[in-house]
Amino acid sequence: MLKKEAFGTTPDGKAVELYTLTNTHGIEVRVMTYGGIVVSVKTPDKNGHFADITLGFDSLAGYLVKNPFFGALVGRYGNRIGKAKFSLDGKEYKLAMNNGPNALHGGLKGFDKVVWQAQPFEKGAEVGLILKYTSVGGEEGYPGTLHVTVTYTLNDKNEFSIDYHATTDKATPVNLTNHTYFNLVGEGSGNILGEELTLNADHFTPVDSTLIPTGKIASVQGTPLDFTKPFAIGARINDKDEQLGFGGGYDHNFVINRKRPGLVMAGRAYDHVTGRVLEVDTTEPGVQFYTGNFLDGVHGKHGHVYNKRDAFCLETQHYPDSPNQPNFPSTILRPGQTYHSTTVWKFSTR
């Protein structure tokens, strides 16, 4: 089932639409055209009781004022680029410093702050939304005009897929992701430290004090970043560890174990109280695990206040700062090539 409604107007007068996608099991995902933002995700617990498991705001106004990327489509480059600059084909490009000395999540007006064109669809047991945006050359300092299409699809297997495509007329870095904040008990229910996480990652990319990768690929073995077996998120989050100190908790890119191309599991979260399970599969080489360390009393939905560690993110991606790290998988898209990435959220209970 698909429903469309008005969801306000941006300061420059653009109308924003809200689409509600619902499958036959009652799972509901709401998406708005501003920022391609996932506004809510309602899923049942083990007793069949539904709750919204994503952080956000009740109205467009909240997203316009102080939004720490709740539910956002992030681009042109998700995560950080060191010192807000990179060189490509012999030319240096400078970006906005919007995260200390670094560039973060596409800049001052990234893909999360523009209105996307939307085309809803219903196809058999699937319901979805095709979103399109053209990022002109020079936008936020990036070269090349980038044509982006993102397709959101909800099916009756209780899977929500995000399919990204992009083409360019000039070489440019591209790293698209979604920044939804999850709390499997329900948004506004407190911290996520008791939720259990498994990451399909034997390695991670260590960072410096500004959260830029050092360039090394390090083993998680023997560190608090080892989630190769299920661990409560909060079990080691306050350990005396340099990497946790830099991030104020977990805010790290994990290198997904991959023996083949295509979709593989990046991570799985489980809440013992509600029985909810979220599995994230992706074609990407990395996943940023973030524990909401910078949430500082954000006033969200239904009068709830979101504080530090009240949610987690599993942002599928290429590695941070890849344009400046020659040993990382390349994020450079060139004319004639097509950027394609898929991530699937799988909802279940046990």
Coordinates of C-alpha atoms in Angstrom, one line a residue:
M1 CA 0.0 0.0 0.0
L2 CA 1.2 3.5 -0.8
K3 CA 0.0 6.9 0.5
K4 CA 1.2 10.4 -0.5
E5 CA 0.6 13.6 1.5
A6 CA 1.9 17.1 1.9
F7 CA 4.7 17.6 4.5
G8 CA 5.3 21.3 4.4
T9 CA 7.4 23.7 2.4
T10 CA 11.1 24.6 2.5
P11 CA 12.3 28.1 3.2
D12 CA 12.8 28.7 -0.5
G13 CA 9.3 27.7 -1.3
K14 CA 9.6 24.1 -2.5
A15 CA 6.8 21.7 -1.5
V16 CA 7.8 18.6 0.4
E17 CA 5.9 15.3 0.0
L18 CA 5.7 12.4 2.5
Y19 CA 5.2 8.9 1.2
T20 CA 4.0 6.0 3.4
L21 CA 5.0 2.5 2.2
T22 CA 3.2 -0.4 3.9
N23 CA 3.5 -4.2 3.2
T24 CA 0.9 -6.9 3.9
H25 CA 2.5 -7.6 7.3
G26 CA 1.9 -4.0 8.5
I27 CA 5.5 -2.9 8.3
E28 CA 5.5 0.7 7.5
V29 CA 8.3 3.0 6.1
R30 CA 7.7 6.7 5.7
V31 CA 10.0 8.7 3.4
M32 CA 9.9 12.4 2.5
T33 CA 11.3 14.1 -0.6
Y34 CA 13.4 16.6 1.5
G35 CA 16.7 14.9 1.8
G36 CA 15.2 11.5 0.8
I37 CA 14.8 11.2 4.5
V38 CA 13.5 8.0 6.1
V39 CA 11.1 9.6 8.6
S40 CA 9.9 6.5 10.4
V41 CA 10.1 2.7 10.3
K42 CA 7.4 0.8 12.2
T43 CA 7.9 -2.9 12.8
P44 CA 6.4 -5.5 15.2
D45 CA 8.0 -6.9 18.3
K46 CA 7.9 -10.7 19.2
N47 CA 4.3 -10.1 20.5
G48 CA 3.1 -8.3 17.5
H49 CA 3.2 -4.8 19.0
F50 CA 4.4 -2.2 16.5
A51 CA 6.7 0.7 17.3
D52 CA 8.7 3.2 15.4
I53 CA 12.3 2.2 15.6
T54 CA 14.0 5.2 14.0
L55 CA 14.8 8.6 15.5
G56 CA 13.5 11.8 13.8
F57 CA 11.1 14.7 14.1
D58 CA 7.3 15.1 14.0
S59 CA 7.4 17.8 11.2
L60 CA 9.6 19.2 8.5
A61 CA 10.6 22.1 10.7
G62 CA 12.7 19.8 12.9
Y63 CA 14.7 18.6 10.0
L64 CA 15.3 22.1 8.8
V65 CA 16.8 23.4 12.1
K66 CA 18.9 20.9 13.9
N67 CA 19.0 17.5 12.2
P68 CA 22.0 15.3 12.9
F69 CA 21.3 13.5 9.6
F70 CA 18.3 11.6 11.0
G71 CA 17.2 9.2 8.2
A72 CA 19.1 11.1 5.6
L73 CA 20.3 10.2 2.1
V74 CA 23.9 11.3 2.3
G75 CA 26.1 12.5 -0.6
R76 CA 28.0 13.5 -2.6
Y77 CA 30.4 11.9 -0.2
G78 CA 29.2 10.1 2.9
N79 CA 31.5 10.3 6.0
R80 CA 34.6 12.4 6.3
I81 CA 37.2 13.8 3.9
G82 CA 40.4 14.9 5.7
K83 CA 41.3 18.6 5.8
A84 CA 38.3 19.1 3.5
K85 CA 40.3 18.7 0.3
F86 CA 41.5 16.1 -2.2
S87 CA 43.4 16.0 -5.5
L88 CA 42.1 14.3 -8.6
D89 CA 43.7 14.1 -12.0
G90 CA 46.3 16.7 -11.0
K91 CA 43.9 19.3 -9.6
E92 CA 43.1 20.1 -6.0
Y93 CA 39.5 20.5 -4.9
K94 CA 38.6 22.3 -1.6
L95 CA 35.4 21.5 0.3
A96 CA 33.6 23.1 3.2
M97 CA 35.1 22.4 6.6
N98 CA 31.9 21.4 8.4
N99 CA 33.4 19.0 10.9
G100 CA 36.4 20.4 12.6
P101 CA 39.1 20.6 10.0
N102 CA 37.3 18.0 7.8
A103 CA 34.4 17.8 5.3
L104 CA 31.5 15.6 6.5
H105 CA 28.5 14.1 4.7
G106 CA 28.6 16.2 1.5
G107 CA 29.1 19.6 2.9
L108 CA 27.0 22.5 4.1
K109 CA 24.1 21.6 1.8
G110 CA 24.6 18.0 0.9
F111 CA 22.0 15.6 -0.6
D112 CA 20.2 15.5 2.8
K113 CA 19.2 19.2 2.4
V114 CA 17.7 19.2 -1.1
V115 CA 14.3 18.3 -2.4
W116 CA 14.4 15.2 -4.6
Q117 CA 12.0 14.4 -7.4
A118 CA 9.8 11.4 -6.5
Q119 CA 8.0 8.7 -8.5
P120 CA 6.1 6.2 -6.4
F121 CA 5.4 2.6 -7.7
E122 CA 3.6 -0.5 -6.8
K123 CA 4.8 -3.7 -8.5
G124 CA 3.3 -7.1 -7.3
A125 CA 4.3 -7.6 -3.7
E126 CA 6.6 -4.5 -3.7
V127 CA 5.9 -0.9 -3.0
G128 CA 8.5 1.9 -3.4
L129 CA 9.7 5.3 -4.4
I130 CA 12.2 6.4 -7.1
L131 CA 14.0 9.5 -6.1
K132 CA 16.1 11.6 -8.5
Y133 CA 18.5 14.6 -8.0
T134 CA 21.0 16.3 -10.2
S135 CA 24.0 17.7 -8.4
V136 CA 25.5 20.3 -10.7
G137 CA 29.3 20.6 -11.3
G138 CA 30.9 22.7 -8.5
E139 CA 28.1 22.0 -6.0
E140 CA 29.8 22.0 -2.6
G141 CA 33.1 22.1 -4.3
Y142 CA 32.8 18.7 -6.1
P143 CA 33.7 18.4 -9.8
G144 CA 31.3 17.1 -12.5
T145 CA 27.5 17.1 -12.8
L146 CA 26.2 14.0 -11.0
H147 CA 22.8 12.5 -11.9
V148 CA 21.6 10.4 -9.0
T149 CA 18.7 7.9 -8.7
V150 CA 17.9 6.2 -5.4
T151 CA 15.1 3.6 -5.3
Y152 CA 13.5 2.6 -2.0
T153 CA 11.6 -0.7 -2.1
L154 CA 9.6 -2.4 0.7
N155 CA 8.6 -6.0 0.0
D156 CA 6.5 -8.7 1.7
K157 CA 9.6 -10.5 3.0
N158 CA 9.9 -7.6 5.4
E159 CA 12.9 -6.2 3.5
F160 CA 13.6 -2.6 2.7
S161 CA 16.1 -2.1 0.0
I162 CA 18.0 1.1 -1.0
D163 CA 19.4 1.0 -4.5
Y164 CA 21.7 3.8 -5.6
H165 CA 22.7 4.7 -9.2
A166 CA 24.8 7.7 -10.4
T167 CA 26.5 8.9 -13.5
T168 CA 28.8 11.9 -14.1
D169 CA 30.2 14.0 -16.9
K170 CA 33.5 14.6 -15.1
A171 CA 35.6 12.4 -12.7
T172 CA 34.4 12.9 -9.1
P173 CA 34.3 11.1 -5.8
V174 CA 31.0 9.4 -4.9
N175 CA 30.1 7.7 -1.7
L176 CA 26.4 7.5 -1.0
T177 CA 24.8 6.1 2.1
N178 CA 21.8 6.4 4.4
H179 CA 22.1 7.7 7.9
T180 CA 19.1 6.3 9.8
Y181 CA 19.4 6.1 13.5
F182 CA 17.9 2.9 15.0
N183 CA 16.6 2.0 18.4
L184 CA 15.1 -1.5 18.3
V185 CA 13.0 -1.0 21.5
G186 CA 11.5 2.1 19.9
E187 CA 12.6 5.7 19.4
G188 CA 12.6 7.7 22.6
S189 CA 12.9 4.6 24.8
G190 CA 16.4 5.3 26.1
N191 CA 19.9 4.1 25.2
I192 CA 20.8 1.2 23.0
L193 CA 23.6 -0.2 25.2
G194 CA 21.8 -3.4 25.9
E195 CA 21.2 -4.2 22.2
E196 CA 23.3 -7.0 20.8
L197 CA 25.4 -6.4 17.7
T198 CA 27.3 -8.7 15.3
L199 CA 29.5 -7.3 12.5
N200 CA 30.7 -9.3 9.6
A201 CA 34.1 -7.6 9.9
D202 CA 37.5 -8.9 11.0
H203 CA 39.2 -5.5 10.3
F204 CA 38.5 -1.8 10.7
T205 CA 40.1 1.4 9.6
P206 CA 41.7 3.1 12.7
V207 CA 41.3 6.9 12.9
D208 CA 43.2 9.9 14.3
S209 CA 41.8 12.3 16.9
T210 CA 39.7 14.1 14.2
L211 CA 38.2 10.7 13.1
I212 CA 40.1 10.6 9.8
P213 CA 41.5 7.1 8.9
T214 CA 45.3 6.7 9.4
G215 CA 45.4 4.6 6.2
K216 CA 46.0 1.4 8.1
I217 CA 43.7 -1.7 8.0
A218 CA 43.8 -3.2 11.5
S219 CA 42.5 -6.4 13.0
V220 CA 39.6 -6.1 15.5
Q221 CA 40.9 -9.1 17.4
G222 CA 41.7 -8.4 21.0
T223 CA 40.0 -4.9 20.8
P224 CA 36.6 -3.5 21.9
L225 CA 35.8 -3.2 18.2
D226 CA 35.5 -7.0 17.8
F227 CA 31.9 -7.8 17.0
T228 CA 32.6 -10.9 15.0
K229 CA 30.5 -12.6 17.7
P230 CA 27.4 -11.1 19.3
F231 CA 28.2 -8.5 21.9
A232 CA 26.0 -6.0 23.8
I233 CA 26.8 -2.6 22.3
G234 CA 27.5 -1.1 25.8
A235 CA 29.6 -4.0 27.1
R236 CA 32.9 -2.4 26.2
I237 CA 32.0 1.1 25.0
N238 CA 33.6 2.8 28.0
D239 CA 36.8 0.7 27.9
K240 CA 40.1 2.7 28.0
D241 CA 40.9 2.4 24.4
E242 CA 42.4 5.1 22.1
Q243 CA 40.0 4.4 19.3
L244 CA 36.9 4.6 21.5
G245 CA 38.4 7.8 23.1
F246 CA 38.7 9.4 19.7
G247 CA 35.1 8.6 18.7
G248 CA 33.5 9.1 22.1
G249 CA 32.3 5.6 21.6
Y250 CA 31.9 3.7 18.4
D251 CA 32.2 5.8 15.3
H252 CA 34.3 3.6 13.0
N253 CA 34.4 2.1 9.6
F254 CA 34.5 -1.7 9.6
V255 CA 35.9 -3.6 6.6
I256 CA 33.2 -6.2 5.6
N257 CA 34.4 -9.7 5.2
R258 CA 33.8 -10.5 1.5
K259 CA 34.5 -13.7 -0.5
R260 CA 32.3 -12.8 -3.4
P261 CA 30.7 -9.7 -5.0
G262 CA 27.0 -8.9 -4.4
L263 CA 25.0 -8.7 -1.2
V264 CA 26.6 -9.9 2.0
M265 CA 25.7 -9.3 5.6
A266 CA 27.3 -6.2 7.1
G267 CA 25.8 -6.4 10.6
R268 CA 22.9 -7.7 12.7
A269 CA 21.4 -6.1 15.7
Y270 CA 19.1 -7.9 18.2
D271 CA 17.1 -6.6 21.2
H272 CA 16.4 -9.2 23.9
V273 CA 13.4 -7.4 25.3
T274 CA 11.4 -6.9 22.2
G275 CA 12.9 -9.7 20.1
R276 CA 13.4 -7.3 17.2
V277 CA 16.2 -8.2 14.8
L278 CA 17.7 -5.8 12.1
E279 CA 20.0 -7.3 9.6
V280 CA 21.8 -5.0 7.1
D281 CA 23.1 -6.5 3.9
T282 CA 25.1 -4.6 1.3
T283 CA 27.3 -4.6 -1.8
E284 CA 29.6 -2.0 -0.2
P285 CA 33.0 -2.8 1.2
G286 CA 32.5 -1.0 4.5
V287 CA 30.0 -0.1 7.2
Q288 CA 30.2 2.8 9.7
F289 CA 29.0 1.7 13.1
Y290 CA 28.0 4.8 15.1
T291 CA 26.5 4.9 18.5
G292 CA 24.9 8.4 18.6
N293 CA 27.8 9.8 20.6
F294 CA 27.1 13.4 19.5
L295 CA 23.3 13.4 20.4
D296 CA 23.0 16.1 23.0
G297 CA 19.4 16.5 24.0
V298 CA 17.8 16.7 20.6
H299 CA 14.0 17.2 20.8
G300 CA 12.5 14.6 18.6
K301 CA 9.2 12.8 17.9
H302 CA 6.3 12.8 20.4
G303 CA 8.2 15.1 22.8
H304 CA 11.0 12.7 23.2
V305 CA 14.5 13.9 23.9
Y306 CA 17.4 12.0 22.3
N307 CA 20.6 11.9 24.2
K308 CA 24.0 10.3 23.8
R309 CA 23.8 6.6 22.7
D310 CA 20.1 6.6 22.3
A311 CA 20.5 5.0 18.8
F312 CA 22.9 3.3 16.5
C313 CA 23.7 3.7 12.8
L314 CA 25.0 1.1 10.4
E315 CA 26.0 3.2 7.4
T316 CA 27.0 1.1 4.5
Q317 CA 29.7 2.8 2.5
H318 CA 33.2 2.9 0.9
Y319 CA 35.8 3.9 3.4
P320 CA 36.1 7.5 4.8
D321 CA 38.7 9.8 3.2
S322 CA 39.2 7.4 0.3
P323 CA 40.1 10.2 -2.1
N324 CA 43.2 10.8 0.0
Q325 CA 44.0 7.2 0.8
P326 CA 45.5 5.4 -2.2
N327 CA 45.4 2.0 -0.6
F328 CA 41.6 2.2 0.0
P329 CA 39.1 1.0 -2.6
S330 CA 38.6 3.9 -5.0
T331 CA 35.5 6.1 -4.8
I332 CA 36.2 7.9 -8.1
L333 CA 33.4 7.7 -10.7
R334 CA 34.3 8.7 -14.3
P335 CA 32.3 9.5 -17.4
G336 CA 30.9 6.4 -19.0
Q337 CA 30.8 4.5 -15.7
T338 CA 27.7 3.9 -13.5
Y339 CA 27.9 4.0 -9.7
H340 CA 25.7 1.2 -8.3
S341 CA 25.3 0.2 -4.7
T342 CA 22.6 -1.7 -2.9
T343 CA 21.8 -2.0 0.8
V344 CA 18.9 -4.1 2.3
W345 CA 17.4 -3.8 5.8
K346 CA 15.8 -7.1 6.9
F347 CA 13.3 -6.9 9.8
S348 CA 12.4 -10.0 11.9
T349 CA 11.9 -11.2 15.4
R350 CA 13.1 -14.0 17.6

